[in-house]
Every structure is written in C-alpha cells, then in structure tokens.
Coordinates of C-alpha atoms in Angstrom, one line a residue:
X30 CA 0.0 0.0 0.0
X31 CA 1.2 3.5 -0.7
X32 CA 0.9 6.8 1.2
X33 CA -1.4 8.2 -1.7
X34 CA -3.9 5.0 -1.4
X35 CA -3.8 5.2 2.3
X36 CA -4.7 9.3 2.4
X37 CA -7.3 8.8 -0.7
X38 CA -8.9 5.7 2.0
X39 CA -8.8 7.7 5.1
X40 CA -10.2 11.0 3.5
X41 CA -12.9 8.1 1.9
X42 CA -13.3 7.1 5.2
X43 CA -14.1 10.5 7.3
X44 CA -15.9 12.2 4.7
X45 CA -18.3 9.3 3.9
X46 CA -18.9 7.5 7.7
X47 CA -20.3 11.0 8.4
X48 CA -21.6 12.6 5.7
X49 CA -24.8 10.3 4.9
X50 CA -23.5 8.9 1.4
X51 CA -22.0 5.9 3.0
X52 CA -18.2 4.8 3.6
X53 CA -18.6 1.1 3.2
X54 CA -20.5 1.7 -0.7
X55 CA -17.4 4.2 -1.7
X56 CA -14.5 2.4 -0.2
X57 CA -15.8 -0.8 -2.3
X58 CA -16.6 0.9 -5.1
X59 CA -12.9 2.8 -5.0
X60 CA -11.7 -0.7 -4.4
X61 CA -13.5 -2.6 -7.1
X62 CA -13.2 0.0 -10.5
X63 CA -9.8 1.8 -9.3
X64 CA -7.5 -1.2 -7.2
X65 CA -7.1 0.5 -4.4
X66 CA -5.9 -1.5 -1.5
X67 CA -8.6 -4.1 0.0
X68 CA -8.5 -3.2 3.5
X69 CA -11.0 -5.3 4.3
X70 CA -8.6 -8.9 3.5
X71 CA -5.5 -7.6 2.5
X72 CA -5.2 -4.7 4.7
X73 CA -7.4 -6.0 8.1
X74 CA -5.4 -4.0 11.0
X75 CA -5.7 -0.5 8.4
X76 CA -9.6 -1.2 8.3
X77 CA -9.6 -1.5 12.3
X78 CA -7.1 1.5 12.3
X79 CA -9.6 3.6 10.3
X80 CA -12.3 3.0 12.1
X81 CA -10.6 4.3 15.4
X82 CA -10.0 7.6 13.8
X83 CA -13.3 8.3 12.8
X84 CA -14.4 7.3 16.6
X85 CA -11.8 9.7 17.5
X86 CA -13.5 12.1 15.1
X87 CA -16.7 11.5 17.1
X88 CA -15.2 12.0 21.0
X89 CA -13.6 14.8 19.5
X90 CA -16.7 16.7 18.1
X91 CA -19.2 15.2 21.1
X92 CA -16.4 15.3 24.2
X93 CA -18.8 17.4 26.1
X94 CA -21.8 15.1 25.9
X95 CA -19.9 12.0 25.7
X96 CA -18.1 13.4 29.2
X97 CA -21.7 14.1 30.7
X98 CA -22.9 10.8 29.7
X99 CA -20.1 8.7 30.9
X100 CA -19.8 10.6 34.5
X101 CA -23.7 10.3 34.5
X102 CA -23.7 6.3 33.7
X103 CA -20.7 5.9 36.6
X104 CA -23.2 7.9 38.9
X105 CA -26.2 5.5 38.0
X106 CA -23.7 2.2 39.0
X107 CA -23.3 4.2 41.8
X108 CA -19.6 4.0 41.3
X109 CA -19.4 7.7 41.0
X110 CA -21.5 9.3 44.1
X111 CA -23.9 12.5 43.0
X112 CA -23.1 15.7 45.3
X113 CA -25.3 16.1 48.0
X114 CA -26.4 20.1 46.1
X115 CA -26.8 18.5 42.7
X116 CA -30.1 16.2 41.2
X117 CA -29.2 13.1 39.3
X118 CA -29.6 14.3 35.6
X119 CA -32.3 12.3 34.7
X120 CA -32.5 13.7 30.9
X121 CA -28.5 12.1 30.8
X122 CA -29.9 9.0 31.8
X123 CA -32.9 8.9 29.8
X124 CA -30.1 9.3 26.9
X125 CA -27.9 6.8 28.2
X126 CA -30.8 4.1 28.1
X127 CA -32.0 5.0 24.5
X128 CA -28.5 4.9 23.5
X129 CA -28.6 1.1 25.0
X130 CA -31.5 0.5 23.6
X131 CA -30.9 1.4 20.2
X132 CA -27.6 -0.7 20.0
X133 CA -29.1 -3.9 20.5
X134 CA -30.7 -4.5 17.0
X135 CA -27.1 -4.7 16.4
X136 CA -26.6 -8.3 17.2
X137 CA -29.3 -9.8 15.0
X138 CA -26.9 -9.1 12.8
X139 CA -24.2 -11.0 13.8
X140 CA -26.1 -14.7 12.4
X141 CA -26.0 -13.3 8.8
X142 CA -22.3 -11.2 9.1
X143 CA -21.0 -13.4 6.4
X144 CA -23.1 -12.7 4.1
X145 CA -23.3 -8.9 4.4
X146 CA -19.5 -8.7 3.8
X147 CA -20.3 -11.1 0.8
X148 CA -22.2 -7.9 -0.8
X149 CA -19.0 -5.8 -1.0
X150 CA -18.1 -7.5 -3.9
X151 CA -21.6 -6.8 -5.3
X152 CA -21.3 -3.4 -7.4
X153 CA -25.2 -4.1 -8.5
X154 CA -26.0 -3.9 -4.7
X155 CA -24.4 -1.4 -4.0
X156 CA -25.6 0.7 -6.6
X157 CA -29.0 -0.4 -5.6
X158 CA -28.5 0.7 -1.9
X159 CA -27.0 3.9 -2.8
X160 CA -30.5 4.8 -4.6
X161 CA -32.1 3.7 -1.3
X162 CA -30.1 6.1 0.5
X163 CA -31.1 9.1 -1.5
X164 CA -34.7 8.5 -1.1
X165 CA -34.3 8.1 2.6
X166 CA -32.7 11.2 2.6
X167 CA -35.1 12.7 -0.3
X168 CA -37.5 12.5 2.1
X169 CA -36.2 13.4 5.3
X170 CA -36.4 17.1 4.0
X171 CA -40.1 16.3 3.9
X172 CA -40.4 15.4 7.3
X173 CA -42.5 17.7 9.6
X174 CA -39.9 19.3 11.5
X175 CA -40.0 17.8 14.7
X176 CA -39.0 18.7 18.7
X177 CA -37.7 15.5 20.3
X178 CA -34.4 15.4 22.2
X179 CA -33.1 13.5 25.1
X180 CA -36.1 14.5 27.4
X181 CA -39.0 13.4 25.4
X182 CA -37.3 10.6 23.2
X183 CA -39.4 7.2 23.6
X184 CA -38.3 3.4 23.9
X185 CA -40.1 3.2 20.5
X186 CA -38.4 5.9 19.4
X187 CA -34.9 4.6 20.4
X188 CA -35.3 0.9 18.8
X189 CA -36.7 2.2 15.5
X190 CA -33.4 4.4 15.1
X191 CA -31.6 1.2 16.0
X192 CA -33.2 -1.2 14.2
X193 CA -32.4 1.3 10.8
X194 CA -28.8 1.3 11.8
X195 CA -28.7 -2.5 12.1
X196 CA -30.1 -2.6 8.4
X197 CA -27.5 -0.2 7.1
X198 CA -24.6 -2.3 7.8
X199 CA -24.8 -2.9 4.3
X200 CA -22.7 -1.7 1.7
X201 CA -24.1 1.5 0.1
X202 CA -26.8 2.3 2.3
X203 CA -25.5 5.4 4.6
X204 CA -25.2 4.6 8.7
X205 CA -25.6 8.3 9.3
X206 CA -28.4 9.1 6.2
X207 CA -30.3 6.5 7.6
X208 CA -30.3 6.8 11.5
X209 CA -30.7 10.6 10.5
X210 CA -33.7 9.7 8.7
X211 CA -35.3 7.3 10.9
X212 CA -35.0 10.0 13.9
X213 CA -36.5 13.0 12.1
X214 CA -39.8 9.9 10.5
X215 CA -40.0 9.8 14.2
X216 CA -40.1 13.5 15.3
X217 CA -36.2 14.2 16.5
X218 CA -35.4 17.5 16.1
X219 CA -33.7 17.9 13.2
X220 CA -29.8 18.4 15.5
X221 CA -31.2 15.7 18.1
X222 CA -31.1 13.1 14.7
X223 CA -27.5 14.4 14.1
X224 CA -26.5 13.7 17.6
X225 CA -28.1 10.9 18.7
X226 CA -26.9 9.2 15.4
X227 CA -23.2 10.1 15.9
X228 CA -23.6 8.9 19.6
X229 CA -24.9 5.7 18.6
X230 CA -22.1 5.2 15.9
X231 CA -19.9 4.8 18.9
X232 CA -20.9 1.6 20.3
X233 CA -21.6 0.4 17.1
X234 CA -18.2 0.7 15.9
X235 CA -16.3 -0.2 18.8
X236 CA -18.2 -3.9 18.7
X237 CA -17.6 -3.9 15.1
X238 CA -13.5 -3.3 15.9
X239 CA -13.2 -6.0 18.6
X240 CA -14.3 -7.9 16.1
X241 CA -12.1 -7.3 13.3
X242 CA -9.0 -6.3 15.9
X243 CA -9.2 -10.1 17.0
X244 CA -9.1 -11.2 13.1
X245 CA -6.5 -9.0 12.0
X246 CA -4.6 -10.1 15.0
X247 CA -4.7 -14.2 14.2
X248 CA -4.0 -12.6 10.4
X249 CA -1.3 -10.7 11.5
X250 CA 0.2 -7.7 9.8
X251 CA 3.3 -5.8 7.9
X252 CA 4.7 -3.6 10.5
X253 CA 6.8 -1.8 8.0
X254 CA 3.4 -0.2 6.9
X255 CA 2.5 1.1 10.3
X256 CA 4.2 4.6 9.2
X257 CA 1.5 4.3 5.9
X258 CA -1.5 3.3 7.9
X259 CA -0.4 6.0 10.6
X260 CA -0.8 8.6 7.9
X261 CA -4.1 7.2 6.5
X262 CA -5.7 7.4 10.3
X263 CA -4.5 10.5 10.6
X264 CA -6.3 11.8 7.6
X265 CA -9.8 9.7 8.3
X266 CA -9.9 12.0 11.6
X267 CA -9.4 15.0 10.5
X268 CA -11.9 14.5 7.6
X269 CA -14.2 12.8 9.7
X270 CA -14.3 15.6 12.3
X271 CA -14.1 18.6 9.3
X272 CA -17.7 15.9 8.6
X273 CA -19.1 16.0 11.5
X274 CA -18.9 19.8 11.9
X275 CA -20.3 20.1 8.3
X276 CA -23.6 17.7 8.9
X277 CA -24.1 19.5 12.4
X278 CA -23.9 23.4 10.5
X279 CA -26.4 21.5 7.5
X280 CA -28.8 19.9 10.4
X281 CA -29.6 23.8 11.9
X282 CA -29.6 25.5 9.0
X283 CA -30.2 23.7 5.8
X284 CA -31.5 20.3 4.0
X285 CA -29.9 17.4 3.3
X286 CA -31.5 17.0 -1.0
X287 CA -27.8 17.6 -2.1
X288 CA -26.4 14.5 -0.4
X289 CA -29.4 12.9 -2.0
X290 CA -28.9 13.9 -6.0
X291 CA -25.5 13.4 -5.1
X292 CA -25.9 9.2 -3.9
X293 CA -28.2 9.1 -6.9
X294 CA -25.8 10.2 -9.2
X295 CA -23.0 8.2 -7.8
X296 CA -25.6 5.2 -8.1
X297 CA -26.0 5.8 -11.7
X298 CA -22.3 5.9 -12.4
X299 CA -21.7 2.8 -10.0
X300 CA -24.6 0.9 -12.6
X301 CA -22.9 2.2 -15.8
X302 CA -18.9 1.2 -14.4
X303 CA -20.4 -1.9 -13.6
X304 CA -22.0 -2.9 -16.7
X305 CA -19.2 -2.1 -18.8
X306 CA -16.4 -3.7 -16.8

C-alpha cells in the first residue's frame, strides 16, 4: 500500500462515515473499479485502524456530551457518588438508556455477518442501496420538522433508530443518512437526529473493531506499513471531524437534498462502471 492509497482511503473514510453517502459503498466501489488497497482482506489491522480515527472524530466533536454521559452512567452504577447540592440528571440517563436501547438491534446481525461482507463485492448492490439512500434522505427534508431530544425521546423511538442502523450495515446504504432519517420519521429535532446518530455510531463501531481487531490479529500484519496506515488514520480523523462539523452546521440550517442527488448520481455511475467492466 502507498501513502497516496492510504490518504485517498482515510479522506474516503471520514468524509463518507459522516456525511450520509455511506463509507462502506465508496470504499468498495474505489476498491473494485480503481484497485485500491482491499483493507477489508488484505489490509485488516488498516480497516480496524480507520475506524478508530473516525471514533476519535466522534469523541472529539461530542467530548462534552460524551463526558456528561459517561460521568452520569458511573453515577447511575453508583460508582461515581452525585453531590449532596446536585439532582441526578435524569435527561443524561434517559439518553444513556435509549443509546442502550438502540444498540441492540445490532446483534441480529451477527447470524448473517457473512453474508453482508459477501455484498462488498456486489457493485449491482451497491448501486442499488446507494438509490435507497437518496430516497431516505429525499425524504427526510419532507419530514414535519419535529421537537424530540433526550427528554422526550421514547423506547419506541430509540429501537426504531436502532433497528435502521442494524439494516444499514450494508454496503451502500448510509449509517448516518439512515439513522438521521429514521429520527426526524420519528419526530427528533432535526440536531437531536445528528446527535443521537453520531452517539450511537460509537458503540456500534467499537463492537464492530473487537471484532475485526481479534481477526487482524490471528492474520497478522506488515509492521513496516505502520508509518503508511499512521498517515491514513491521521487523515480519516481530520476528515471525519471537518464531517461532523459540516452535517451539524447543514442539520440547523439547511436540507440534506444535495447528499441525496449526489448518492443518486454516484448510483447511476456505480450501474454504468459496472456494466461495462
């Protein structure tokens, strides 16, 4: 792997896991029609690397909250007492449960992880999900705009958002468009959606690295690429944080239609590259 292949995969990387055009569709699509670097065989510990920018990415834009809710979780275990002047925050723990909540459509996944990474290969698929994820976000912009946040956020609420992230572990269909979406169909306001969808990206992808950090490990790796995949992480968390800040300033004051016309257009080219190659 080069340095240019591993800064054009980690700018892939942060730009797409947050912007809702999806990372996994563009990082297969690079792969299949241009030969980038398979990170997901060749390349295992770079994929897991990756990922741990763009979670960076996350702490980094969200360290407040993430702070709050970590200090609040300790306090519920009791392992962290609550000063005698100050109310448990019952809002932060509200959060902390939906966030629970939400994660656990995540492991009806697991049964069928096979054959989701089977699709990768699947440019057709892909394609196909990538016109999926325009619509979802098509519509979003159509949503009533509604008030939910951390106070008034149901169980419902919480395992609907999660059960649309577990179905967009596949290739082409955005993790952020489509927890986005699925928060404003259910009345989030529209930087509630942002947040809680970034805030649930975190458990989801620190599962998903244990997992691939224990295969990469039995696969082993090229240490004399550490300095390339150094640079590539690097880049994926700057990126993914420059992302993050972009979506949040779009969320308050705009639409997300261009994201859409753009994951249409970049299924029509996916079609048209794969039927000629």
């Amino acid at each position: 792997m080069s340095y240019l292949s591993a800064v054009i995969l980690g700018l892939v990387q942060g730009v797409a896991e947050f912007l809702p055009i999806s990372s996994s569709g563009h990082l297969a699509i690079l792969q299949k029609f241009f030969r980038l670097a398979d990170v997901e065989h060749d390349h295992m510990f770079f994929d897991v690397l990756l990922h741990l920018g763009t979670l960076i990415a996350v702490f980094a834009a969200y360290r407040r909250d993430i702070a709050d809710l970590i200090r609040e979780f300790f306090r519920m275990l009791r392992l962290q007492p609550t000063p005698r002047h100050q109310r448990p925050d019952y809002p932060k723990r509200r959060m902390i449960l939906m966030l629970i909540l939400a994660t656990l459509p995540l492991f009806l996944v697991l049964p069928v992880k096979d054959y989701v990474e089977g699709l990768y290969t699947n440019t057709f698929f892909i394609a196909g999900a990538l016109l999926v994820t325009g619509g979802l976000l098509f519509l979003s912009d159509r949503f009533s705009r509604g008030g939910k946040d951390e106070k008034s956020i149901r169980i419902s609420d919480a395992l609907f958002v999660g059960c649309a992230q577990a179905i967009a572990v596949v290739p082409g269909l955005s993790r952020s468009g489509t927890t986005i979406a699925a928060g404003m169909n259910r009345g989030f306001d529209r930087s509630f959606a942002v947040k809680f969808s970034f805030l649930l990206s975190i458990p989801a992808v620190l599962g998903a690295n244990i997992l691939s950090l224990i295969d990469a490990v039995q696969t082993g790796f090229d240490s004399s690429l550490l300095p390339v995949y150094l640079v590539g992480v690097l880049v994926a968390m700057v990126s993914g944080y420059a992302s993050i800040i972009l979506l949040r300033y779009i969320a308050g004051k705009g639409r997300f239609g261009g994201f859409a016309y753009y994951c249409w257009g970049a299924a029509i080219i996916t079609l048209v590259f794969s039927l000629i190659s």
